[in-house]
Coordinates of C-alpha atoms and ligand atoms in Angstrom, one line a residue:
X279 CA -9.6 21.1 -11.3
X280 CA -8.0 21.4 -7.7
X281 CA -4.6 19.8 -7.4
X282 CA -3.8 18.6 -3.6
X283 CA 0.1 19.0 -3.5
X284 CA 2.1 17.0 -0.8
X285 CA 5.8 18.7 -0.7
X286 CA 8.5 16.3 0.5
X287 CA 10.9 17.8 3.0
X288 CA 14.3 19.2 0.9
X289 CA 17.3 17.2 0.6
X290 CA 20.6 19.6 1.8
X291 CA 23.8 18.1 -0.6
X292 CA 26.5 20.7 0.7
X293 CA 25.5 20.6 4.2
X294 CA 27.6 17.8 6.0
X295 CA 27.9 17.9 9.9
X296 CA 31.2 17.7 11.3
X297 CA 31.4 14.6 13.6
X298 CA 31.0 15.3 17.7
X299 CA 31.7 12.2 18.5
X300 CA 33.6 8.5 17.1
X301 CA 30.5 6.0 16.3
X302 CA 32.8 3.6 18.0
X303 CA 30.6 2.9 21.7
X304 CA 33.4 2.3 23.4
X305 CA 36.0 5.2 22.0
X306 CA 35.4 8.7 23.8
X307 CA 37.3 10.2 20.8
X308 CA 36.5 14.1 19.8
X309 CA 38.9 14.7 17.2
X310 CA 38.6 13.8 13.8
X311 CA 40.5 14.4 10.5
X312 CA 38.3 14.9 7.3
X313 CA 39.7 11.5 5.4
X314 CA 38.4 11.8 1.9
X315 CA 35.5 13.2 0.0
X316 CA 33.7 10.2 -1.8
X317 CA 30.8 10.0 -3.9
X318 CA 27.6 8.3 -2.8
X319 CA 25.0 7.1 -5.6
X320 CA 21.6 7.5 -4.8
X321 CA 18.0 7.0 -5.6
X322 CA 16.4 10.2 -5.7
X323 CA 14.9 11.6 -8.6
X324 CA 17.0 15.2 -7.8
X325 CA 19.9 13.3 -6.8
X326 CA 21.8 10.3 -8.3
X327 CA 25.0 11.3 -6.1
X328 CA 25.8 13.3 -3.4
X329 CA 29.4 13.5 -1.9
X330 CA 29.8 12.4 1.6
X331 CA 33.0 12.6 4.0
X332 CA 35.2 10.1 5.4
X333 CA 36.6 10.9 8.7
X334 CA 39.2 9.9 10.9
X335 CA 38.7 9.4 14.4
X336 CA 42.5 10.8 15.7
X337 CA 41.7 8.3 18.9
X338 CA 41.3 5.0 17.7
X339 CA 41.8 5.1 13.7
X340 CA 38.0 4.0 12.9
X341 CA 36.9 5.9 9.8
X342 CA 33.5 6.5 8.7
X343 CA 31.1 8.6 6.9
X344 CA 29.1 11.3 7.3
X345 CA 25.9 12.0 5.0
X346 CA 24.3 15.3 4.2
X347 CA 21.2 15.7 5.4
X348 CA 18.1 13.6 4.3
X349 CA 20.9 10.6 3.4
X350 CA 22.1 8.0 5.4
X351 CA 24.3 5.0 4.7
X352 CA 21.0 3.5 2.4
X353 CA 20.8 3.3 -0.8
X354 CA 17.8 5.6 -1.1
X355 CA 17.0 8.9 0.5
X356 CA 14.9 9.7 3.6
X357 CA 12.5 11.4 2.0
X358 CA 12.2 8.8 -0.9
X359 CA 11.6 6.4 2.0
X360 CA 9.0 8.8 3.6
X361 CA 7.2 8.5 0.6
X362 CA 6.9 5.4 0.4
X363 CA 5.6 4.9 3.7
X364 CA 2.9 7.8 3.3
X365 CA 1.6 5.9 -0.4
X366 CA 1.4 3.0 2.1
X367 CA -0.5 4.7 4.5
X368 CA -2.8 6.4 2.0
X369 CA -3.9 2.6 0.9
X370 CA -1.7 1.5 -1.3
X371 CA -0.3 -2.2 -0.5
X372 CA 3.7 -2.5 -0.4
X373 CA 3.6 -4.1 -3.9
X374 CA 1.6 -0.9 -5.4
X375 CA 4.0 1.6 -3.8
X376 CA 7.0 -0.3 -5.4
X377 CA 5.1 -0.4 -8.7
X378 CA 4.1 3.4 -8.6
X379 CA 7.8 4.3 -7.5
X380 CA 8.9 2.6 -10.6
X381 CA 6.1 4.1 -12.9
X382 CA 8.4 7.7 -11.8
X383 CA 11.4 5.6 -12.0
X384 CA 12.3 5.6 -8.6
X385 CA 13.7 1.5 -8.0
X386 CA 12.4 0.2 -4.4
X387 CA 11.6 -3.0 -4.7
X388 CA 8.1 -4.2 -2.5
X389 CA 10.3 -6.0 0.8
X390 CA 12.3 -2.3 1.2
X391 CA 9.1 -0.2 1.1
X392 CA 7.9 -3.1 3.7
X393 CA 11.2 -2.6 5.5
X394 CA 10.8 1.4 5.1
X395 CA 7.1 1.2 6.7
X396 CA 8.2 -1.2 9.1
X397 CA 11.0 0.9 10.8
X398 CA 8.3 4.1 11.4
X399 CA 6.6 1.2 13.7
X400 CA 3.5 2.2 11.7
X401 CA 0.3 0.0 12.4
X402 CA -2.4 -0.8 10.2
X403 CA -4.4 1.1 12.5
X404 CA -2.4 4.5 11.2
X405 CA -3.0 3.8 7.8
X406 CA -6.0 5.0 5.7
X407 CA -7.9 4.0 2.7
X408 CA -8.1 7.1 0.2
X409 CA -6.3 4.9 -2.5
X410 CA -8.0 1.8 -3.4
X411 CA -6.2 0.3 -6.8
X412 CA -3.6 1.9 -8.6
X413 CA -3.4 2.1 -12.5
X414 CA 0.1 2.1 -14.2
X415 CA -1.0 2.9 -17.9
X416 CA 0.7 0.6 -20.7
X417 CA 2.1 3.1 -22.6
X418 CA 4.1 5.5 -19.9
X419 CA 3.3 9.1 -21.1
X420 CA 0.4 9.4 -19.4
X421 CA 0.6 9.6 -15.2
X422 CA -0.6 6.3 -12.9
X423 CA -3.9 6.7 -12.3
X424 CA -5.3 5.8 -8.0
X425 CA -8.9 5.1 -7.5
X426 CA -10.2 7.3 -5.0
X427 CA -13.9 7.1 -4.0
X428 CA -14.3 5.3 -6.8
X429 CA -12.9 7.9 -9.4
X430 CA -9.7 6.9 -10.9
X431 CA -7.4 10.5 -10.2
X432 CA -3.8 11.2 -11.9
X433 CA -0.9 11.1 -9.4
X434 CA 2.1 12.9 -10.4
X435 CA 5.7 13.0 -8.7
X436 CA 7.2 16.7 -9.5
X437 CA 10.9 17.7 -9.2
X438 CA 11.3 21.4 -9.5
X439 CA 14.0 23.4 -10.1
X440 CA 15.3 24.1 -6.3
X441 CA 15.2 19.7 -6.0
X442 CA 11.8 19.8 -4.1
X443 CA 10.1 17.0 -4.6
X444 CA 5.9 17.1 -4.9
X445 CA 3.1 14.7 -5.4
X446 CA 0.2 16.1 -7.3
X447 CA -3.2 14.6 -6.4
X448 CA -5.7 16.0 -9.4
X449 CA -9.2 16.3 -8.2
X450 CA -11.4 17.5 -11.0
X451 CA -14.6 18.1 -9.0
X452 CA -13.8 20.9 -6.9
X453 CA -16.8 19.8 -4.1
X454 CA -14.3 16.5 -3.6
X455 CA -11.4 18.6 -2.1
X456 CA -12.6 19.1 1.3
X457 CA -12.9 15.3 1.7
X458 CA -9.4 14.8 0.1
X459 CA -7.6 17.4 2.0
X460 CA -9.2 15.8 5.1
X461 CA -7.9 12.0 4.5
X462 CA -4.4 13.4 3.4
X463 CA -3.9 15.6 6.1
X464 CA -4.6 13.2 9.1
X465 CA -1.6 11.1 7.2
X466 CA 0.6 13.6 6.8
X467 CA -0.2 14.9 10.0
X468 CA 1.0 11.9 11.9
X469 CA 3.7 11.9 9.4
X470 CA 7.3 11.2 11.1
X471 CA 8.5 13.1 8.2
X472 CA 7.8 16.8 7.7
X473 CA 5.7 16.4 4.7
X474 CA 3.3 20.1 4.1
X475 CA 0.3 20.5 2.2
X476 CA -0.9 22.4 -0.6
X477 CA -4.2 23.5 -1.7
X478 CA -3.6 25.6 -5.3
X479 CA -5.7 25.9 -8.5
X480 CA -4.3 24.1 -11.5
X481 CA -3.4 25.7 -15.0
Ligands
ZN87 ZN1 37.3 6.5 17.9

């Protein structure tokens, strides 16, 4: 058994920018005072909160936020929203990718993974077909299953201990992988996010 491992890119909690410049178009402000710290809820697996800081703009009084990076002012992470776009692009439809996000309890419903693909400015042309069906199995302790030239495959979502984030792709015919690593790299490769993959042999 091979397992093809796409690693999503790391999510940095405790590193918040300090602001250059007010958001405000038509304030040149520089300075800023730090506000308040206030506690963002979030849909990541590795993170249900992060803390992100209010500041002052010492110009014109406009306060705002600034995320850690990986978050913005959304309700789910970047790289939760890269994922969804690259299960869209490995030929899942919008409704699959918001039912195998919720099969690993991740909630994003089928019009934002349609909004999430639709801001990359992805066109059906960019998108593959490696995944033809996906299987959510009734009884949850077993993972989804995705059809794959026409052999259903289990496809796991991994959080480690360091917050990565991984999806496992198990290929039990070893004389697949090639053909596997191929489709998945020429997604991830034209990937706006900096998704990596893995080859490794599984326990
Ligand atoms: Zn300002």
């Amino acid at each position: 058994m091979v397992c093809l491992q796409i690693i999503l890119p790391q999510i940095e909690p405790l590193h918040i920018s300090a602001p250059a410049r007010c958001p405000i178009e038509t304030c040149s402000g520089t300075t800023f005072r730090l506000h308040q710290k206030v506690v963002k809820p979030l849909r990541d697996h590795a993170y249900p909160q992060v803390i992100a800081h209010r500041y002052r703009c010492l110009t014109c009084g406009h306060t705002f936020r600034m995320y850690p990076g990986g978050v913005t002012h959304q309700p789910t992470t970047q790289r939760i929203r890269d994922l969804a776009v690259l299960l869209y692009r490995l030929g899942l439809s919008y409704g699959a990718v918001a039912e195998l996000l919720e099969a690993w309890k991740i909630y994003m419903c089928k019009s934002q993974v349609y909004k999430a693909v639709q801001s990359t400015g992805i066109t059906s042309k960019r998108r593959g077909n490696l995944i033809q069906e996906l299987r959510i199995l009734p009884l949850g302790n077993q993972p989804p299953l995705v059809r794959c030239h026409d052999v259903w495959l289990p496809i796991e979502l991994i959080t480690n201990e360091r917050h990565q984030m991984m999806v496992n792709l198990n290929i039990p015919d070893q004389a697949q992988v090639s053909k596997y690593q191929e489709a998945i790299n020429s997604i991830v490769a034209t990937s706006t996010a900096s998704i990596r993959l893995l080859t490794k042999a599984a326990a």
